[in-house]
DNA sequence: CAGAATCCTTTACGATACTG
DNA sequence: CAGTATCGTAAAGGATTCTG
């Protein structure tokens, strides 16, 4: 393990945000608890398998909590943990950057390979 | 393309930071132009193929510029573009988050699967 | 509805060897 | 030293099907 990687602490946070759906799901949960079905509709285009995988991963990292209500019928909800909530700040920082510089990157891409792809 | 993904603008920035070496290389270039060989030693553990791939990708996105000096012997240097420089802020935001909450995530992981892995 | 199981494609990344 | 070429691995992600 090269020392530089350790010095560049960002990797530890990036590993959490890199998987496509991690950030999206974190963001989708920012306003409070949400049921899987609602989550699926909200983010759109995510398969049940990937949804479960991602949620499990987030749970294992202590960013999301799973709550099971023993009602009739049984209900499941996911919500951000206090730790997961702290990740919203850097996530927003990246989002704000994209909002401001996204066009410039897209323009550079077009110039580079002749199209947005 | 689900509209939520577009709403969650962070993805556009995350796509730039997600590949393992993107952020590391951007960070390694923060102090100024650097030659490939120096870059390799600085980040450590990156193969020539991956270094080139990553640099080309960064270049295609307008984040890094390649300069070739026609000296004897020819010299090549890479440096951040003004656009690439703006990405350092959100990258640092993620790094700062990791520095502060990294331990909590590691602890959650241990609790989840019995070991740091 | 929640989510597990199976199959398949893509791609980041690594190790090596080679060329200018 | 800069960069390319080839081969191989692992993991993310997508589609579909099935069960409680």
Coordinates of C-alpha atoms (C1' of nucleotides) in Angstrom, one line a residue:
Chain A
X1 CA 0.0 0.0 0.0
X2 CA 1.7 3.2 -1.2
X3 CA 1.9 5.8 1.4
X4 CA 0.5 8.4 -0.9
X5 CA -2.8 6.7 -1.0
X6 CA -3.0 6.9 2.8
X7 CA -2.0 10.6 2.6
X8 CA -4.8 11.2 0.0
X9 CA -7.5 10.4 2.5
X10 CA -10.2 11.1 0.0
X11 CA -10.1 7.5 -1.2
X12 CA -11.7 6.3 1.9
X13 CA -14.7 8.6 1.2
X14 CA -14.6 8.0 -2.5
X15 CA -14.9 4.3 -2.0
X16 CA -18.2 5.0 -0.3
X17 CA -19.4 7.3 -3.0
X18 CA -18.0 5.6 -6.1
X19 CA -20.5 2.8 -6.6
X20 CA -23.1 4.3 -8.9
X21 CA -26.1 3.9 -6.7
X22 CA -24.5 4.6 -3.3
X23 CA -24.7 8.4 -3.6
X24 CA -28.0 8.3 -5.4
X25 CA -29.6 6.2 -2.6
X26 CA -28.0 8.3 0.1
X27 CA -29.4 11.4 -1.6
X28 CA -32.8 9.8 -2.0
X29 CA -33.0 9.1 1.7
X30 CA -32.0 12.7 2.7
X31 CA -35.5 13.7 3.6
X32 CA -36.3 10.7 5.9
X33 CA -37.1 7.0 6.1
X34 CA -38.3 5.4 2.9
X35 CA -39.6 2.0 1.8
X36 CA -37.8 0.0 -0.8
X37 CA -40.6 0.2 -3.4
X38 CA -40.7 4.0 -3.0
X39 CA -37.0 4.2 -3.3
X40 CA -37.1 2.2 -6.5
X41 CA -39.6 4.5 -8.0
X42 CA -37.8 7.6 -6.8
X43 CA -34.4 6.7 -8.2
X44 CA -35.7 4.9 -11.2
X45 CA -34.0 2.2 -13.3
X46 CA -32.5 0.2 -10.5
X47 CA -33.0 -3.5 -10.4
X48 CA -34.2 -5.2 -7.2
X49 CA -30.9 -7.1 -7.0
X50 CA -28.8 -3.9 -7.2
X51 CA -31.1 -2.1 -4.8
X52 CA -30.7 -4.8 -2.2
X53 CA -26.9 -5.1 -2.8
X54 CA -26.4 -1.3 -2.5
X55 CA -28.6 -1.0 0.6
X56 CA -26.7 -3.9 2.3
X57 CA -23.4 -2.3 1.5
X58 CA -24.6 1.0 2.9
X59 CA -25.8 -0.8 6.0
X60 CA -22.6 -2.6 6.5
X61 CA -20.8 0.7 6.4
X62 CA -23.0 2.2 9.0
X63 CA -24.5 4.8 6.7
X64 CA -28.0 3.4 6.5
X65 CA -30.3 1.6 8.9
X66 CA -32.9 -1.0 8.1
X67 CA -36.1 -1.0 10.1
X68 CA -38.6 -3.7 10.0
X69 CA -42.1 -2.9 11.3
X70 CA -44.1 -5.9 12.4
X71 CA -47.4 -4.7 11.1
X72 CA -49.9 -6.2 8.8
X73 CA -48.6 -6.4 6.2
X74 CA -44.9 -6.3 7.4
X75 CA -43.2 -3.1 6.4
X76 CA -39.6 -2.3 5.8
X77 CA -38.0 1.1 5.8
X78 CA -34.5 2.4 5.3
X79 CA -33.1 5.6 6.8
X80 CA -29.9 7.4 7.1
X81 CA -27.9 7.0 10.3
X82 CA -26.3 10.1 11.9
X83 CA -23.1 8.9 10.3
X84 CA -24.7 8.6 6.9
X85 CA -26.2 12.0 7.3
X86 CA -22.7 13.5 7.6
X87 CA -21.8 12.2 4.2
X88 CA -24.5 14.4 2.6
X89 CA -22.2 17.5 3.0
X90 CA -19.3 16.3 0.8
X91 CA -21.8 14.7 -1.5
X92 CA -23.5 18.0 -2.0
X93 CA -20.1 19.6 -2.5
X94 CA -19.5 17.3 -5.4
X95 CA -23.0 17.9 -6.7
X96 CA -22.5 21.7 -6.5
X97 CA -19.3 21.4 -8.4
X98 CA -21.0 19.4 -11.1
X99 CA -23.8 21.9 -11.4
X100 CA -21.2 24.7 -11.9
X101 CA -18.6 22.9 -14.0
X102 CA -20.5 20.1 -15.6
X103 CA -20.9 21.9 -18.9
X104 CA -17.2 22.6 -19.1
X105 CA -16.4 18.9 -18.7
X106 CA -19.0 18.0 -21.3
X107 CA -17.6 20.6 -23.7
X108 CA -14.1 19.2 -23.2
X109 CA -15.3 15.7 -23.9
X110 CA -16.9 16.8 -27.1
X111 CA -13.7 18.4 -28.2
X112 CA -11.7 15.3 -27.2
X113 CA -13.7 12.6 -29.0
X114 CA -16.0 14.4 -31.3
X115 CA -19.2 13.8 -29.3
X116 CA -20.9 13.6 -26.0
X117 CA -21.2 9.8 -26.4
Chain B
X1 CA -32.3 7.7 -17.9
X2 CA -34.3 8.3 -14.8
X3 CA -34.9 11.9 -14.0
X4 CA -33.7 11.4 -10.4
X5 CA -30.2 10.8 -11.6
X6 CA -30.2 14.1 -13.4
X7 CA -31.5 15.7 -10.3
X8 CA -28.8 14.2 -8.2
X9 CA -26.1 16.1 -10.1
X10 CA -23.4 14.7 -7.9
X11 CA -23.1 11.7 -10.3
X12 CA -21.5 13.8 -12.9
X13 CA -18.8 14.8 -10.5
X14 CA -18.6 11.3 -9.0
X15 CA -18.0 9.8 -12.4
X16 CA -14.9 11.9 -12.5
X17 CA -13.7 11.0 -9.0
X18 CA -14.8 7.4 -8.8
X19 CA -12.0 5.6 -10.8
X20 CA -9.4 4.7 -8.2
X21 CA -6.6 6.7 -9.7
X22 CA -8.4 9.8 -10.9
X23 CA -8.6 11.5 -7.6
X24 CA -5.1 10.3 -6.5
X25 CA -3.5 11.7 -9.7
X26 CA -5.5 15.0 -9.5
X27 CA -4.2 15.3 -5.9
X28 CA -0.7 14.4 -6.9
X29 CA -0.7 17.2 -9.4
X30 CA -2.1 19.9 -7.0
X31 CA 1.3 21.5 -6.5
X32 CA 2.2 21.9 -10.1
X33 CA 3.4 20.2 -13.3
X34 CA 4.8 16.8 -12.9
X35 CA 6.6 14.2 -15.1
X36 CA 5.1 10.8 -15.6
X37 CA 8.0 9.1 -13.9
X38 CA 7.8 11.3 -10.9
X39 CA 4.0 10.8 -10.8
X40 CA 4.5 7.1 -10.7
X41 CA 6.9 7.2 -7.8
X42 CA 4.7 9.7 -6.0
X43 CA 1.5 7.8 -6.1
X44 CA 3.2 4.3 -6.0
X45 CA 1.8 1.0 -7.2
X46 CA 0.4 2.2 -10.5
X47 CA 1.3 0.3 -13.7
X48 CA 2.4 2.3 -16.7
X49 CA -0.7 1.2 -18.6
X50 CA -3.1 2.4 -15.9
X51 CA -1.1 5.6 -15.5
X52 CA -1.5 6.4 -19.2
X53 CA -5.1 5.4 -19.3
X54 CA -6.0 7.5 -16.3
X55 CA -4.1 10.5 -17.6
X56 CA -5.7 10.2 -21.0
X57 CA -9.1 10.1 -19.4
X58 CA -8.4 13.1 -17.3
X59 CA -7.1 14.9 -20.4
X60 CA -10.2 14.0 -22.4
X61 CA -12.3 15.5 -19.6
X62 CA -10.4 18.7 -19.7
X63 CA -9.0 18.3 -16.2
X64 CA -5.4 17.7 -17.1
X65 CA -3.1 19.1 -19.8
X66 CA -0.2 17.3 -21.4
X67 CA 2.8 19.3 -22.3
X68 CA 5.7 18.0 -24.4
X69 CA 8.9 19.9 -24.3
X70 CA 11.1 19.4 -27.4
X71 CA 14.4 19.3 -25.5
X72 CA 17.2 16.8 -25.4
X73 CA 16.0 14.4 -24.3
X74 CA 12.3 15.1 -24.9
X75 CA 10.4 15.8 -21.7
X76 CA 6.7 15.4 -20.9
X77 CA 4.8 17.0 -18.2
X78 CA 1.2 16.9 -17.0
X79 CA -0.5 19.6 -15.1
X80 CA -3.9 20.5 -13.9
X81 CA -6.0 22.8 -16.1
X82 CA -8.0 25.6 -14.4
X83 CA -11.0 23.4 -14.6
X84 CA -9.1 20.5 -13.0
X85 CA -8.0 22.8 -10.3
X86 CA -11.7 23.6 -9.4
X87 CA -12.2 19.9 -8.7
X88 CA -9.7 20.0 -5.9
X89 CA -12.2 21.7 -3.6
X90 CA -14.9 18.9 -3.6
X91 CA -12.1 16.3 -3.5
X92 CA -10.8 17.9 -0.4
X93 CA -14.3 18.0 1.1
X94 CA -14.5 14.3 0.7
X95 CA -11.0 13.8 2.1
X96 CA -11.8 15.9 5.1
X97 CA -14.9 13.9 5.7
X98 CA -12.9 10.7 5.6
X99 CA -10.4 12.1 8.0
X100 CA -13.1 12.9 10.4
X101 CA -15.5 9.9 10.0
X102 CA -13.3 7.3 8.5
X103 CA -12.9 5.5 11.8
X104 CA -16.6 5.4 12.4
X105 CA -17.1 3.7 9.0
X106 CA -14.3 1.2 9.8
X107 CA -15.9 0.4 13.2
X108 CA -19.2 -0.2 11.5
X109 CA -17.6 -2.5 9.0
X110 CA -16.0 -4.5 11.8
X111 CA -19.3 -4.8 13.6
X112 CA -21.0 -5.9 10.4
X113 CA -18.7 -8.6 9.1
X114 CA -16.4 -9.4 12.1
X115 CA -13.3 -7.8 10.7
X116 CA -11.6 -5.0 8.9
X117 CA -10.9 -7.3 6.0
Chain C
dC1 C1' -44.2 -5.8 -1.7
dA2 C1' -39.3 -7.4 0.0
dG3 C1' -35.5 -9.7 -1.7
dA4 C1' -32.9 -13.8 -3.0
dA5 C1' -31.0 -16.6 -7.0
dT6 C1' -29.1 -17.1 -11.6
dC7 C1' -26.9 -15.5 -15.8
dC8 C1' -24.3 -12.2 -18.4
dT9 C1' -21.6 -7.8 -19.9
dT10 C1' -18.7 -4.2 -19.0
dT11 C1' -14.6 -2.1 -17.3
dA12 C1' -11.2 -0.7 -13.9
dC13 C1' -7.1 -2.4 -12.7
dG14 C1' -2.9 -5.2 -12.5
dA15 C1' 1.4 -7.8 -14.4
dT16 C1' 4.5 -8.2 -18.1
dA17 C1' 7.0 -7.4 -22.1
dC18 C1' 8.1 -4.5 -25.7
dT19 C1' 9.1 -0.1 -28.7
dG20 C1' 10.7 4.8 -29.6
Chain D
dC1 C1' 12.1 7.7 -19.6
dA2 C1' 7.3 7.8 -22.2
dG3 C1' 4.0 4.9 -23.9
dT4 C1' 1.8 0.7 -26.1
dA5 C1' 0.3 -4.1 -26.4
dT6 C1' -1.5 -8.3 -24.6
dC7 C1' -3.5 -11.3 -21.1
dG8 C1' -6.1 -12.0 -17.1
dT9 C1' -9.0 -11.0 -12.7
dA10 C1' -12.5 -8.9 -9.9
dA11 C1' -16.4 -6.4 -9.1
dA12 C1' -20.3 -3.3 -10.5
dG13 C1' -24.3 -3.4 -12.6
dG14 C1' -28.4 -5.1 -15.6
dA15 C1' -32.2 -8.5 -16.8
dT16 C1' -35.0 -12.0 -15.4
dT17 C1' -37.2 -15.3 -12.5
dC18 C1' -39.0 -17.0 -8.3
dT19 C1' -40.4 -17.2 -3.2
dG20 C1' -42.4 -15.6 1.4

